[in-house]
PDB file of C-alpha atoms in Angstrom:
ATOM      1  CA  UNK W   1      15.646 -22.191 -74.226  1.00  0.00           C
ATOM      2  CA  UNK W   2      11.958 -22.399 -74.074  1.00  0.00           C
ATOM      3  CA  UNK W   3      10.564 -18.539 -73.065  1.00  0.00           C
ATOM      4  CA  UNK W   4       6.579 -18.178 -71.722  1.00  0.00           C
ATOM      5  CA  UNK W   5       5.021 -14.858 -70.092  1.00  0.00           C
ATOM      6  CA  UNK W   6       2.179 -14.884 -67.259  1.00  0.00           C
ATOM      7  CA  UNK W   7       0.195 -11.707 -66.968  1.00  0.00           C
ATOM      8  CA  UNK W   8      -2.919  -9.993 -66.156  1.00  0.00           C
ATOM      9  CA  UNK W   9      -2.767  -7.742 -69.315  1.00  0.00           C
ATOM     10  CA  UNK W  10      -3.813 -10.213 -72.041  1.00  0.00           C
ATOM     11  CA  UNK W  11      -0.294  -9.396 -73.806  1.00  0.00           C
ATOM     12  CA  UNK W  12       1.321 -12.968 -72.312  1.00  0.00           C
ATOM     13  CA  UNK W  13       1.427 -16.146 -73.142  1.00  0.00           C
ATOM     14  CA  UNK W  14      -0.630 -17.441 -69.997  1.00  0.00           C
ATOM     15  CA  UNK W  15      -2.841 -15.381 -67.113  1.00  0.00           C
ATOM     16  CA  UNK W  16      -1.813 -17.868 -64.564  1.00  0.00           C
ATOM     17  CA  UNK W  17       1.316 -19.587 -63.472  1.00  0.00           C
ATOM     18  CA  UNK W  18       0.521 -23.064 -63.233  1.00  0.00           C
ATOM     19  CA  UNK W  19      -0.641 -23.289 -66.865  1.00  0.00           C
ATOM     20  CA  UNK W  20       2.766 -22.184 -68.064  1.00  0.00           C
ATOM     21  CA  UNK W  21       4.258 -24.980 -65.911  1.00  0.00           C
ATOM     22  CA  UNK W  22       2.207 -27.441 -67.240  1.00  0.00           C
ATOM     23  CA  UNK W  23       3.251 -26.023 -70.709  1.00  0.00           C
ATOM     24  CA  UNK W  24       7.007 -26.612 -70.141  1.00  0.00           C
ATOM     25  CA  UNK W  25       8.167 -30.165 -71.313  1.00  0.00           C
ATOM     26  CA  UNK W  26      10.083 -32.008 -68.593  1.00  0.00           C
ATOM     27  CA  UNK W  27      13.232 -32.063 -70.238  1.00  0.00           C
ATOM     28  CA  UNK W  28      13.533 -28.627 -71.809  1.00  0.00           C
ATOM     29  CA  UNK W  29      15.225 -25.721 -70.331  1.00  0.00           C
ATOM     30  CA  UNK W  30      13.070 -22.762 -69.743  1.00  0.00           C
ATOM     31  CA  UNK W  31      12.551 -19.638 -68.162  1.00  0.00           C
ATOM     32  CA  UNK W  32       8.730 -17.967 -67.141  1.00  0.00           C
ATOM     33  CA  UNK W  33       8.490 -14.293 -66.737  1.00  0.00           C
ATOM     34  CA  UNK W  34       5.704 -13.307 -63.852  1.00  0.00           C
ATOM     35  CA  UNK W  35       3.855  -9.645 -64.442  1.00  0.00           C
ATOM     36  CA  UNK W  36       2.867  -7.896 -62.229  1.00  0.00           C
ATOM     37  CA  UNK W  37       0.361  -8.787 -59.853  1.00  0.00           C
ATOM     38  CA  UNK W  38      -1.873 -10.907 -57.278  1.00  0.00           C
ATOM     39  CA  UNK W  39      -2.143 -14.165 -57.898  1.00  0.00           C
ATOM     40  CA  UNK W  40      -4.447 -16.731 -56.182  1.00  0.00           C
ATOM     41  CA  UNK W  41      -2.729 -20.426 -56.971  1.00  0.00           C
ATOM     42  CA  UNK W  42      -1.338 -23.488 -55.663  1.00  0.00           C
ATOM     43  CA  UNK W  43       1.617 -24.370 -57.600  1.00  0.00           C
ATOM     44  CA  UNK W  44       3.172 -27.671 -58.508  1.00  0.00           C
ATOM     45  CA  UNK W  45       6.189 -27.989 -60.821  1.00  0.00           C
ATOM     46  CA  UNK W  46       8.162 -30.950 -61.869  1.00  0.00           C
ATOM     47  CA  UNK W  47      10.831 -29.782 -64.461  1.00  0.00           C
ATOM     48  CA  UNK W  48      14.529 -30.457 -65.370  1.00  0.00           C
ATOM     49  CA  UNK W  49      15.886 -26.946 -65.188  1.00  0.00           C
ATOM     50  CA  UNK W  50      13.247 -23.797 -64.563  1.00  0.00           C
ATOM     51  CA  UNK W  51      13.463 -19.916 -64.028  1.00  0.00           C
ATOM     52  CA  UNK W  52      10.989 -18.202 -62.380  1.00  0.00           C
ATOM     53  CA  UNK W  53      11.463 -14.105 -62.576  1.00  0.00           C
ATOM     54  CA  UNK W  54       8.737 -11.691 -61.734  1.00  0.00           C
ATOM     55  CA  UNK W  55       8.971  -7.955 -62.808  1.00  0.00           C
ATOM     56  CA  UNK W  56       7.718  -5.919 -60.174  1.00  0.00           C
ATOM     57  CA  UNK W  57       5.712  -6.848 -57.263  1.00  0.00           C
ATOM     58  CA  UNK W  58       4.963 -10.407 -58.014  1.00  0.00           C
ATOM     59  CA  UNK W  59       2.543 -12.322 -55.300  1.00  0.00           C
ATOM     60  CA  UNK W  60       1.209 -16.005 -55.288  1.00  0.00           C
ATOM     61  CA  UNK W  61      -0.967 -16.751 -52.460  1.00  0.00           C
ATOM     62  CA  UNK W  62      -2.785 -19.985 -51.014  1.00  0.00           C
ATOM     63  CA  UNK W  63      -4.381 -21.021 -47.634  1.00  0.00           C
ATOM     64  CA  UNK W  64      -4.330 -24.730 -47.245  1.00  0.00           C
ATOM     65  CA  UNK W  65      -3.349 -25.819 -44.067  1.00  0.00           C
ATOM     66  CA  UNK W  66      -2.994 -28.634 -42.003  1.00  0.00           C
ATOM     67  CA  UNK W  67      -6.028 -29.191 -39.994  1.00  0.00           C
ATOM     68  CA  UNK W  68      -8.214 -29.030 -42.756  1.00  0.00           C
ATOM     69  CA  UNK W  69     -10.064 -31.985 -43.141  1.00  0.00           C
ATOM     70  CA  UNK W  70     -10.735 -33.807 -46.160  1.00  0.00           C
ATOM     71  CA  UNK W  71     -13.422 -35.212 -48.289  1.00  0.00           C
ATOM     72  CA  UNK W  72     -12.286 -38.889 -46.783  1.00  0.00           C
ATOM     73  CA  UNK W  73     -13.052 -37.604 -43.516  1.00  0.00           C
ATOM     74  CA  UNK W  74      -8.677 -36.817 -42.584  1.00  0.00           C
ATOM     75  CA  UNK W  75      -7.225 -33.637 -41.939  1.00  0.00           C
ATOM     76  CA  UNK W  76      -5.010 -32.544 -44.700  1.00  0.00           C
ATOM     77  CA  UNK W  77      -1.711 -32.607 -43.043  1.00  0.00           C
ATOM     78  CA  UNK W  78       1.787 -30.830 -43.080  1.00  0.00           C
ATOM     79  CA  UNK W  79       2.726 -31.776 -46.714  1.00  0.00           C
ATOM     80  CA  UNK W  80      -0.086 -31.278 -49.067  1.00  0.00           C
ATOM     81  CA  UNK W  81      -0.663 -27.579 -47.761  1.00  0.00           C
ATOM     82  CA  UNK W  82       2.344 -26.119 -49.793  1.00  0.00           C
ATOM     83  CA  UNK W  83       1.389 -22.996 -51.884  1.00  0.00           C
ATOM     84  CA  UNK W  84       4.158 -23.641 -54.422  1.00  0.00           C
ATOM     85  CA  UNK W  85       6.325 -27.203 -54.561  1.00  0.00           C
ATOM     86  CA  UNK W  86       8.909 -27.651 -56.544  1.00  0.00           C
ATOM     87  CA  UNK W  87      10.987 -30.857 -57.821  1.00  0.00           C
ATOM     88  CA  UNK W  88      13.137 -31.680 -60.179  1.00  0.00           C
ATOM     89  CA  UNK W  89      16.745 -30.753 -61.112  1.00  0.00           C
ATOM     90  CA  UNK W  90      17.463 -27.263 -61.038  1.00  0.00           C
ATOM     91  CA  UNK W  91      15.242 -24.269 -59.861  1.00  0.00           C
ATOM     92  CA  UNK W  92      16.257 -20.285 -60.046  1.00  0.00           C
ATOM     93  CA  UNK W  93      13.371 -17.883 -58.599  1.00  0.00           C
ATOM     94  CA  UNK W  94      14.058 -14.162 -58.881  1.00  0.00           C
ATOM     95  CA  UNK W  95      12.179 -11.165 -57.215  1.00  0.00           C
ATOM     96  CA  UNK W  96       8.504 -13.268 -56.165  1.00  0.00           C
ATOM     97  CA  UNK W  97       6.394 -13.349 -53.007  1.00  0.00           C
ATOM     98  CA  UNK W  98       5.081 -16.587 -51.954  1.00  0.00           C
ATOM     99  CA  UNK W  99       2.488 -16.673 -49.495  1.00  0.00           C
ATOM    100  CA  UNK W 100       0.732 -19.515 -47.143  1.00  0.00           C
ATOM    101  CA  UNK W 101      -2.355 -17.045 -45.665  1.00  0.00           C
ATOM    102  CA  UNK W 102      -3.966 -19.427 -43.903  1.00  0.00           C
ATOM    103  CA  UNK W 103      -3.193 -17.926 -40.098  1.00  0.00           C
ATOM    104  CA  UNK W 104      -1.741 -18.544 -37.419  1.00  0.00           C
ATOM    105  CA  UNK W 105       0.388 -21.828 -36.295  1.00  0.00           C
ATOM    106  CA  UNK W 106      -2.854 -21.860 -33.150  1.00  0.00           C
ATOM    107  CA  UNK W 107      -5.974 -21.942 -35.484  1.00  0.00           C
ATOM    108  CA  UNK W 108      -4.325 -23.749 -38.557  1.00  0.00           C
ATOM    109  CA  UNK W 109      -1.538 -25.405 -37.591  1.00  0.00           C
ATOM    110  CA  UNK W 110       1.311 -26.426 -39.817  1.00  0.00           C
ATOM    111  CA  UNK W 111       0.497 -24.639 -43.533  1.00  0.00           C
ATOM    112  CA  UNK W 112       3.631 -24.567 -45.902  1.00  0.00           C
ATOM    113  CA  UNK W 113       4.533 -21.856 -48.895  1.00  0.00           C
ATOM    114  CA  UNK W 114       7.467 -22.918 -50.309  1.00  0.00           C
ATOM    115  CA  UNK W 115       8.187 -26.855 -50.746  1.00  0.00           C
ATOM    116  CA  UNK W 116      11.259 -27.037 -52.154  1.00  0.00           C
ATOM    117  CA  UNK W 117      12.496 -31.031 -53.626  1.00  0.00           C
ATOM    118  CA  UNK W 118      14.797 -29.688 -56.488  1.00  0.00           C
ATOM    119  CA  UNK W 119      18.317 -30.905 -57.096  1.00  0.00           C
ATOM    120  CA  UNK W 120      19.753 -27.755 -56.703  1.00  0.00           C
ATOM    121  CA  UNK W 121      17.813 -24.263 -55.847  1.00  0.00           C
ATOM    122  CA  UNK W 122      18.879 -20.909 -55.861  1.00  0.00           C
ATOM    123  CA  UNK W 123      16.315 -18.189 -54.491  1.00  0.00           C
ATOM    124  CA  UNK W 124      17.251 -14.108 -55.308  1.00  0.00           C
ATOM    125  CA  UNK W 125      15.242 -11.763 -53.881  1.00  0.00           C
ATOM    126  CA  UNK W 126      12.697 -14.114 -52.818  1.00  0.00           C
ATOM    127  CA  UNK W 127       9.825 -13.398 -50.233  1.00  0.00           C
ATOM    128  CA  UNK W 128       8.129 -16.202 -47.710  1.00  0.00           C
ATOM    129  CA  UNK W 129       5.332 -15.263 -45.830  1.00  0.00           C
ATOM    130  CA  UNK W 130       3.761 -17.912 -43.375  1.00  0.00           C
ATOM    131  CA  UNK W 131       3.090 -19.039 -39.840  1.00  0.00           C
ATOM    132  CA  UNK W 132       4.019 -22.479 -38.785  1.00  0.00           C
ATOM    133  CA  UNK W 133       6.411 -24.557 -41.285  1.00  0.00           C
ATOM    134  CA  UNK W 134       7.174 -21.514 -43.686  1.00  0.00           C
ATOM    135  CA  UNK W 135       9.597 -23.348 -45.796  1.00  0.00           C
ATOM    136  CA  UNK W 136      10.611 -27.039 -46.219  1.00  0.00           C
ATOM    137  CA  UNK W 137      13.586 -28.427 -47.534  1.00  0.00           C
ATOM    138  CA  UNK W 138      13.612 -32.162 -49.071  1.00  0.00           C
ATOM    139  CA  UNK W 139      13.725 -34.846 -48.079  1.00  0.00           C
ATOM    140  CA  UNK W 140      11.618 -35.537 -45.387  1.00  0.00           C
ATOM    141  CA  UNK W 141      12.987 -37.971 -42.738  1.00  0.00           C
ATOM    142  CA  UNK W 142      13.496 -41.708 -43.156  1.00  0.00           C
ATOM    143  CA  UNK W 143      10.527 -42.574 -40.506  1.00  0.00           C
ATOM    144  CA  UNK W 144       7.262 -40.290 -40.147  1.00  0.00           C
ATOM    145  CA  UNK W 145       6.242 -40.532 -36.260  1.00  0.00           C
ATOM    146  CA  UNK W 146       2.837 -40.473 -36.925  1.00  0.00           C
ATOM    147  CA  UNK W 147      -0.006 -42.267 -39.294  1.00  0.00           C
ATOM    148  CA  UNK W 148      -0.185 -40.360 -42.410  1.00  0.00           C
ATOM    149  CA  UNK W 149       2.867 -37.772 -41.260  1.00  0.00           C
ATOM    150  CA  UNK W 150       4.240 -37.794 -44.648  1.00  0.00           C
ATOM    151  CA  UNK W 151       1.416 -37.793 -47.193  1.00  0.00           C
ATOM    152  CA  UNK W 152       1.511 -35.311 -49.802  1.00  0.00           C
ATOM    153  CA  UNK W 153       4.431 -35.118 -52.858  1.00  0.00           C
ATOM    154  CA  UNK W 154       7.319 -38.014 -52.797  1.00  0.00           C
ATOM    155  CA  UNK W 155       6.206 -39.252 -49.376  1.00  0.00           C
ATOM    156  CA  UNK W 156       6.670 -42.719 -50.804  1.00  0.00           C
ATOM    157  CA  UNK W 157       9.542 -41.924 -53.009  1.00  0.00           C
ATOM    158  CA  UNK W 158      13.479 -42.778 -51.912  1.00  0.00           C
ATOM    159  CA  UNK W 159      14.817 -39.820 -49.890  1.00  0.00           C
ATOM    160  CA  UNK W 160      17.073 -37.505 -52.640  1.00  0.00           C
ATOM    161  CA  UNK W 161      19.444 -34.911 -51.254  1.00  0.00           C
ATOM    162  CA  UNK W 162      17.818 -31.534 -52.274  1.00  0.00           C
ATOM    163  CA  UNK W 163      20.572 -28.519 -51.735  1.00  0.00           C
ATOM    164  CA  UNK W 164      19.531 -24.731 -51.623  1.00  0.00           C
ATOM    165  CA  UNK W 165      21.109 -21.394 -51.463  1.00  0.00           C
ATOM    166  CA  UNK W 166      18.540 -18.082 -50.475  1.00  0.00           C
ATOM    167  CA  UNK W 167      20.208 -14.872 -51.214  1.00  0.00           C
ATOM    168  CA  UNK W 168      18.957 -11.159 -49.775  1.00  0.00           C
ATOM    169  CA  UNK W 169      15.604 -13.444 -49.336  1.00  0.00           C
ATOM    170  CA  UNK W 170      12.904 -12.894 -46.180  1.00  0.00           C
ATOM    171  CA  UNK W 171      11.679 -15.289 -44.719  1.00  0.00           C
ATOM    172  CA  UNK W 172       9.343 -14.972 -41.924  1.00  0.00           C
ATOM    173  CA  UNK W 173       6.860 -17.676 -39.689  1.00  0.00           C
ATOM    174  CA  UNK W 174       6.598 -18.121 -36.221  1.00  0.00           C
ATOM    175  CA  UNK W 175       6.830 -21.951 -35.156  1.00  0.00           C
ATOM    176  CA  UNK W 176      10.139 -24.120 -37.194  1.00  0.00           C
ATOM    177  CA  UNK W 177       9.351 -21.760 -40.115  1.00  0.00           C
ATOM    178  CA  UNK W 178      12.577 -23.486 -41.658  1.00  0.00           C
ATOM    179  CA  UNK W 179      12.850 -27.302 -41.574  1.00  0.00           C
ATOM    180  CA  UNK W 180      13.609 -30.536 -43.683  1.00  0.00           C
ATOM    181  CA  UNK W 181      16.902 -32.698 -44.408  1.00  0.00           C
ATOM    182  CA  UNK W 182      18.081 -30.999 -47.362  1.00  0.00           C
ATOM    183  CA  UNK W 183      21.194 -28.756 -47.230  1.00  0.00           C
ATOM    184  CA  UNK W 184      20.717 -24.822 -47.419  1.00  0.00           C
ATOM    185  CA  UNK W 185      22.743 -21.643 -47.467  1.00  0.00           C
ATOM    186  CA  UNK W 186      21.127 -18.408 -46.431  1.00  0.00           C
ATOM    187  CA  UNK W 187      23.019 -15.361 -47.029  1.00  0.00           C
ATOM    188  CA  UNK W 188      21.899 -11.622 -46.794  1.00  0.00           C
ATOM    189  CA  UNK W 189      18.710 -12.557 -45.796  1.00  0.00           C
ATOM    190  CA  UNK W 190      16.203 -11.642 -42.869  1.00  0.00           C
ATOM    191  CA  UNK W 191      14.644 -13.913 -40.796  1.00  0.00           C
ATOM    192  CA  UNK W 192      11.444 -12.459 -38.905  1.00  0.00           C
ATOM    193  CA  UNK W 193       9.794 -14.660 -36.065  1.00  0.00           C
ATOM    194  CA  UNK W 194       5.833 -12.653 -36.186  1.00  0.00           C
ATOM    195  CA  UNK W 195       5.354 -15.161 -33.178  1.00  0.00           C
ATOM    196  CA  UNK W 196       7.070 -16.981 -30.560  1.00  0.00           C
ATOM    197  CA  UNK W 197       8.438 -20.329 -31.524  1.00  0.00           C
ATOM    198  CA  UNK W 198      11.706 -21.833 -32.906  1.00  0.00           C
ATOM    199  CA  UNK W 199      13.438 -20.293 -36.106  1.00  0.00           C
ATOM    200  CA  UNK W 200      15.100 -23.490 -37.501  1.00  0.00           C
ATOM    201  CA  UNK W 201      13.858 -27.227 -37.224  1.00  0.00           C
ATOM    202  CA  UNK W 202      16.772 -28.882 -39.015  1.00  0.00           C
ATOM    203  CA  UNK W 203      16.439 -32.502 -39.600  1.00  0.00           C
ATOM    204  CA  UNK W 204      19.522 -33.443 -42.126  1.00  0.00           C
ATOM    205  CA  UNK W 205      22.056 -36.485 -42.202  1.00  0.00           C
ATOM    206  CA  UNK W 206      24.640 -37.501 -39.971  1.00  0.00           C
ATOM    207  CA  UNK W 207      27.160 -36.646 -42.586  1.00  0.00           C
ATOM    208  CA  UNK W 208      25.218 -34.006 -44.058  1.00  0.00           C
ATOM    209  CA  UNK W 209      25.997 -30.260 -44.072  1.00  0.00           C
ATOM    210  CA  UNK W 210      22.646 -28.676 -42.710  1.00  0.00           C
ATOM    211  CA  UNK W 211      21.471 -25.140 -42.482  1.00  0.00           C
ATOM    212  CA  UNK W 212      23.687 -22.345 -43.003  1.00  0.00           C
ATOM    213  CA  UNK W 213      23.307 -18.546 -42.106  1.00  0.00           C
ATOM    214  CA  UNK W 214      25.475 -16.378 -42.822  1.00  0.00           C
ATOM    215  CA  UNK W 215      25.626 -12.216 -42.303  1.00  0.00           C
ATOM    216  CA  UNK W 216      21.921 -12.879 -42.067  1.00  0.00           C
ATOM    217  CA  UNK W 217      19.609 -10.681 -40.078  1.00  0.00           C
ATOM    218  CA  UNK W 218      16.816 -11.862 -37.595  1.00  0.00           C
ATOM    219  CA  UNK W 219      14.079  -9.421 -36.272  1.00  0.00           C
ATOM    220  CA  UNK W 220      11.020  -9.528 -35.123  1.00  0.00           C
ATOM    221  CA  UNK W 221       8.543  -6.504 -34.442  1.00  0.00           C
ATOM    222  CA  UNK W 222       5.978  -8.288 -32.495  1.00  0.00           C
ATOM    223  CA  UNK W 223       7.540 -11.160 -30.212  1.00  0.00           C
ATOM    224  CA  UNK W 224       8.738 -10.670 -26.563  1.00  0.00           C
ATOM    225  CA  UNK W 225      11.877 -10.582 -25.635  1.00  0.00           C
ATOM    226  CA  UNK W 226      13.939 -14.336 -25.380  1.00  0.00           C
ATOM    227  CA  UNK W 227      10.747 -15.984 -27.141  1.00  0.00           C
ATOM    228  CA  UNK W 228      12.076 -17.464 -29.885  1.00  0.00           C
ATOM    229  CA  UNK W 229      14.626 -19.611 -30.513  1.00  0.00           C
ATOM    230  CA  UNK W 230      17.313 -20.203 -32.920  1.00  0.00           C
ATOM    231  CA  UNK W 231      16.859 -23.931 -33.714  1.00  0.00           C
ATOM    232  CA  UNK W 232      15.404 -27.241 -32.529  1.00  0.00           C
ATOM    233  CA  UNK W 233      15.878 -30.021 -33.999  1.00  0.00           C
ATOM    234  CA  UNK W 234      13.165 -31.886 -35.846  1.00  0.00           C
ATOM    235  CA  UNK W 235      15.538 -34.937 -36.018  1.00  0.00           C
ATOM    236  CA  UNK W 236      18.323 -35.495 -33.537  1.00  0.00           C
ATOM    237  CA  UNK W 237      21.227 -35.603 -36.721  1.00  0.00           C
ATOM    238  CA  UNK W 238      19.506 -32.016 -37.537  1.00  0.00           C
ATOM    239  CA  UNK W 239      22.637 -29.111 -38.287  1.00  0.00           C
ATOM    240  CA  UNK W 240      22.381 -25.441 -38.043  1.00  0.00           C
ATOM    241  CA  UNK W 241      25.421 -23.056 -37.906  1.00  0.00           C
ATOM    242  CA  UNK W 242      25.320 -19.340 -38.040  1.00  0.00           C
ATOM    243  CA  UNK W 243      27.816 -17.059 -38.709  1.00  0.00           C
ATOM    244  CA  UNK W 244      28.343 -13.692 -38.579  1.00  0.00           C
ATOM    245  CA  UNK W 245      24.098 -13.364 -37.798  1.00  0.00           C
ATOM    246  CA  UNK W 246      22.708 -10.168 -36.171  1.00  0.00           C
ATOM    247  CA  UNK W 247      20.041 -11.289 -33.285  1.00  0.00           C
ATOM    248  CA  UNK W 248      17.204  -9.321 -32.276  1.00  0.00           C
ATOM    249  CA  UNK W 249      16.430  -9.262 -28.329  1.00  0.00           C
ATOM    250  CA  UNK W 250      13.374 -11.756 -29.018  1.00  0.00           C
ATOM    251  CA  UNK W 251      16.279 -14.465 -29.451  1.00  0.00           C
ATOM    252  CA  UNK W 252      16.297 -16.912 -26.756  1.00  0.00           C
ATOM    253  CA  UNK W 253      19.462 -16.461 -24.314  1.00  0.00           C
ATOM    254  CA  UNK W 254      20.150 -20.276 -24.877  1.00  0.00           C
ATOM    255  CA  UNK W 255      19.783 -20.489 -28.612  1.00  0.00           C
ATOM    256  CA  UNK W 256      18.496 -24.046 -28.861  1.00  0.00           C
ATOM    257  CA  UNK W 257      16.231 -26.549 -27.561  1.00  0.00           C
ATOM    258  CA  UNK W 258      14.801 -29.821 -28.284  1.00  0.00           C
ATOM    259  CA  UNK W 259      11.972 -31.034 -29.936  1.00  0.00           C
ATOM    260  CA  UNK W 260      10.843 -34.198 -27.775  1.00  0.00           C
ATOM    261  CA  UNK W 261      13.631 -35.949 -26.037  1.00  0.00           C
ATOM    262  CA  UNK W 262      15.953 -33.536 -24.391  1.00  0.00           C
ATOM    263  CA  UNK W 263      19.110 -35.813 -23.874  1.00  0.00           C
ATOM    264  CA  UNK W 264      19.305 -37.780 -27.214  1.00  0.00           C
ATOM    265  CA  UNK W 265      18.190 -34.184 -29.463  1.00  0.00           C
ATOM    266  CA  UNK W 266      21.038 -32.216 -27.475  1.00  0.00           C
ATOM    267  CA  UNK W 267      23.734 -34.739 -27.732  1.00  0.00           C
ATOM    268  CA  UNK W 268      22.866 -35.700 -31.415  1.00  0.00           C
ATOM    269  CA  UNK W 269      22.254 -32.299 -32.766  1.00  0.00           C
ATOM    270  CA  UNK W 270      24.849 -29.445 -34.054  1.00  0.00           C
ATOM    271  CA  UNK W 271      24.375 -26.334 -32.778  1.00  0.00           C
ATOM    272  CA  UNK W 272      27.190 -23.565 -33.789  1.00  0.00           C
ATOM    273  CA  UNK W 273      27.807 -20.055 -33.712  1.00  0.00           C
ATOM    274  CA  UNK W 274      30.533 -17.710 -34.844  1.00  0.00           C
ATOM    275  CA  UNK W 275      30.801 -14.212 -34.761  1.00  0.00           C
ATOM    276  CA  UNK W 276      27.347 -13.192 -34.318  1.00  0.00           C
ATOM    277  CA  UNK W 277      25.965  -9.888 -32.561  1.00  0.00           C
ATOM    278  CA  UNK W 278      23.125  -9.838 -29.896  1.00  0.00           C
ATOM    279  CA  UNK W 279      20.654  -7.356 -28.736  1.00  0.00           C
ATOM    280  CA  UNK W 280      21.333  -9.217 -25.042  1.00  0.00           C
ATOM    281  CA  UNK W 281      23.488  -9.953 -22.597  1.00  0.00           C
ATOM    282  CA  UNK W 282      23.486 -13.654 -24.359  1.00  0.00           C
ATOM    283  CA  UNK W 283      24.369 -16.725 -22.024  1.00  0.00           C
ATOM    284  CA  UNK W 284      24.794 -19.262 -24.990  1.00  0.00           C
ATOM    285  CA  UNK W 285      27.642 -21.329 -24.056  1.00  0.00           C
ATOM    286  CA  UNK W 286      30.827 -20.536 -25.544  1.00  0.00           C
ATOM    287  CA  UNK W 287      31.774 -24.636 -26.799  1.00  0.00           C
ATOM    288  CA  UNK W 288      28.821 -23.443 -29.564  1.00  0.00           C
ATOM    289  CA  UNK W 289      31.000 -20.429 -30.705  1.00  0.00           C
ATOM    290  CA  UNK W 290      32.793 -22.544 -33.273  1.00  0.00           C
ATOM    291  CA  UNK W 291      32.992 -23.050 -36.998  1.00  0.00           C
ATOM    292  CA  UNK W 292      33.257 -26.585 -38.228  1.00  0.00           C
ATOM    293  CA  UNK W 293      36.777 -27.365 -39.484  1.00  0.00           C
ATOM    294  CA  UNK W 294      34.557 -28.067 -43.345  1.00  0.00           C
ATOM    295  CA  UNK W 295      32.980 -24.760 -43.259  1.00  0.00           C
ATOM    296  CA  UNK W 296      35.097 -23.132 -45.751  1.00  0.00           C
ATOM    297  CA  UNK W 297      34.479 -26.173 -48.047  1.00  0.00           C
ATOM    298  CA  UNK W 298      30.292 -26.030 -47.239  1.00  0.00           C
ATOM    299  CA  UNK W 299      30.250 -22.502 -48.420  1.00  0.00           C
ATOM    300  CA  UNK W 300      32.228 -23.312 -51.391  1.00  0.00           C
ATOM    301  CA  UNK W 301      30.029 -26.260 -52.236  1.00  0.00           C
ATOM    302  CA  UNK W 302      27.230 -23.724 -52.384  1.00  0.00           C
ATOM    303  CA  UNK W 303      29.066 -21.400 -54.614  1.00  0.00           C
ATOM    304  CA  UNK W 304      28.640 -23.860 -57.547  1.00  0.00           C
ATOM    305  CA  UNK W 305      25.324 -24.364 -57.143  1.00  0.00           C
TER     306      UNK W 305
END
């Protein structure tokens, strides 16, 4: 296996992390070990089976964002404002911060730091700091719903399954800080809202397994109470099941909502909850306090990942 350092201390094999991806042939197995430190990149990574570890506190920051506009006169858009994307076949980050600083979801709209369109990922210790559209999970949908919706990495590629477990990871944003098609398993993690706005913005297939959270925590130090939400979904075959989940009072009473059409997103969608605790009095109605007869199977699915 193919071993490369990163550090600010001229002892390492690179000082920034993008030239030690660039360094890694597709094919070959490696591992990059992150000093640490600040560092200001936008990272893009395309390999066949990559570790990422940082020792200590390990920070990559970027500030595209959506509304930017372009040399051609366009605004950037959703999918080329990631701070990191990754592809490829299988991913492991350990103990790293990735940040989108751009602002908030009002001045700079949609501004991603994670973009994840790997095989198979598996996130330890991981840190997510953004606004709107924190984290995206391949693929995107069959059909963008605007001009240009899409652009940015694979928009014109065949939609791939990407599948994802987060473990004690945070993960914070305000408006569907955690969206896409792929499926995902978040466990021991917390989910902050800093704003009011919708948690999850699933989008996956009909036959597909969705998001996951289980014995996850979601807080919030900042939002009023019932001003977030627990999911909407971005597509109406989006999943999102939560078990065992400790809610803050700034969860919404109802849990869910749509995104645009009320009757074919609510009818469409899965919505489920199971053993979960509430800061509340919660009115959520009880035909969503169910696990799916395949749930044991999901989280063994995840297991092997």
């Amino acid at each position: 296996m193919l071993k490369l350092t990163v550090g600010k201390n001229g002892n390492e094999n690179y000082s920034r992390i993008q030239e030690a991806l660039e360094a890694v042939p597709y094919g070959e197995k490696a591992e990059i070990i992150v000093s640490e430190g600040y560092y200001r990149e936008k990272l893009y990574s395309d390999k066949k089976d990559l570790t990422i570890r940082g020792i200590g506190k390990v920070e990559i920051d970027y500030a595209d964002h959506a509304r930017e506009i372009l040399e051609d006169g366009k605004k950037r858009g959703t999918f080329r404002t990631y701070t990191a994307f990754f592809s490829g076949g299988r991913l492991l980050l350990e103990n790293l911060t990735i940040i989108n600083s751009s602002g908030r979801a009002e001045t700079a709209g949609q501004a991603l730091a994670l973009y994840l369109d790997c095989e198979k990922s598996r996130l330890e210790n991981v840190r997510l700091l953004g606004n709107q559209d924190t984290l995206f999970i391949s693929p995107l949908p069959q059909k963008e719903r605007e001009a240009r919706g899409f652009y940015g990495p694979r928009c014109f590629c065949q939609r791939k399954m990407s599948e994802a477990v987060f473990h004690s990871c945070h993960i914070e944003g305000s408006v569907d800080f955690i969206f896409g098609s792929g499926n995902a398993l978040f466990e021991y993690c917390t989910i902050n809202s800093i704003e009011k706005g919708f948690v999850a913005a699933p989008s996956g297939e009909k036959d597909g397994i969705g998001f996951i959270f289980k014995d996850c925590v979601f807080t919030s130090s900042s939002c009023k109470e019932e001003s977030v939400y627990l999911m909407r979904p971005w597509r109406k075959n989006g999943k999102a099941c939560f078990l065992n989940c400790s809610f803050g009072p700034h969860i919404n009473r109802k849990g869910y909502t749509y995104f645009r059409d009320e009757k074919e997103d609510m009818e469409n969608s899965t919505f489920l909850l199971s053993g979960c605790t509430f800061s509340c009095q919660c009115e959520i109605a009880k035909e969503h306090f169910t696990v799916p007869e395949h749930f044991d199977a999901c989280l063994e699915h995840f297991r092997k990942l």
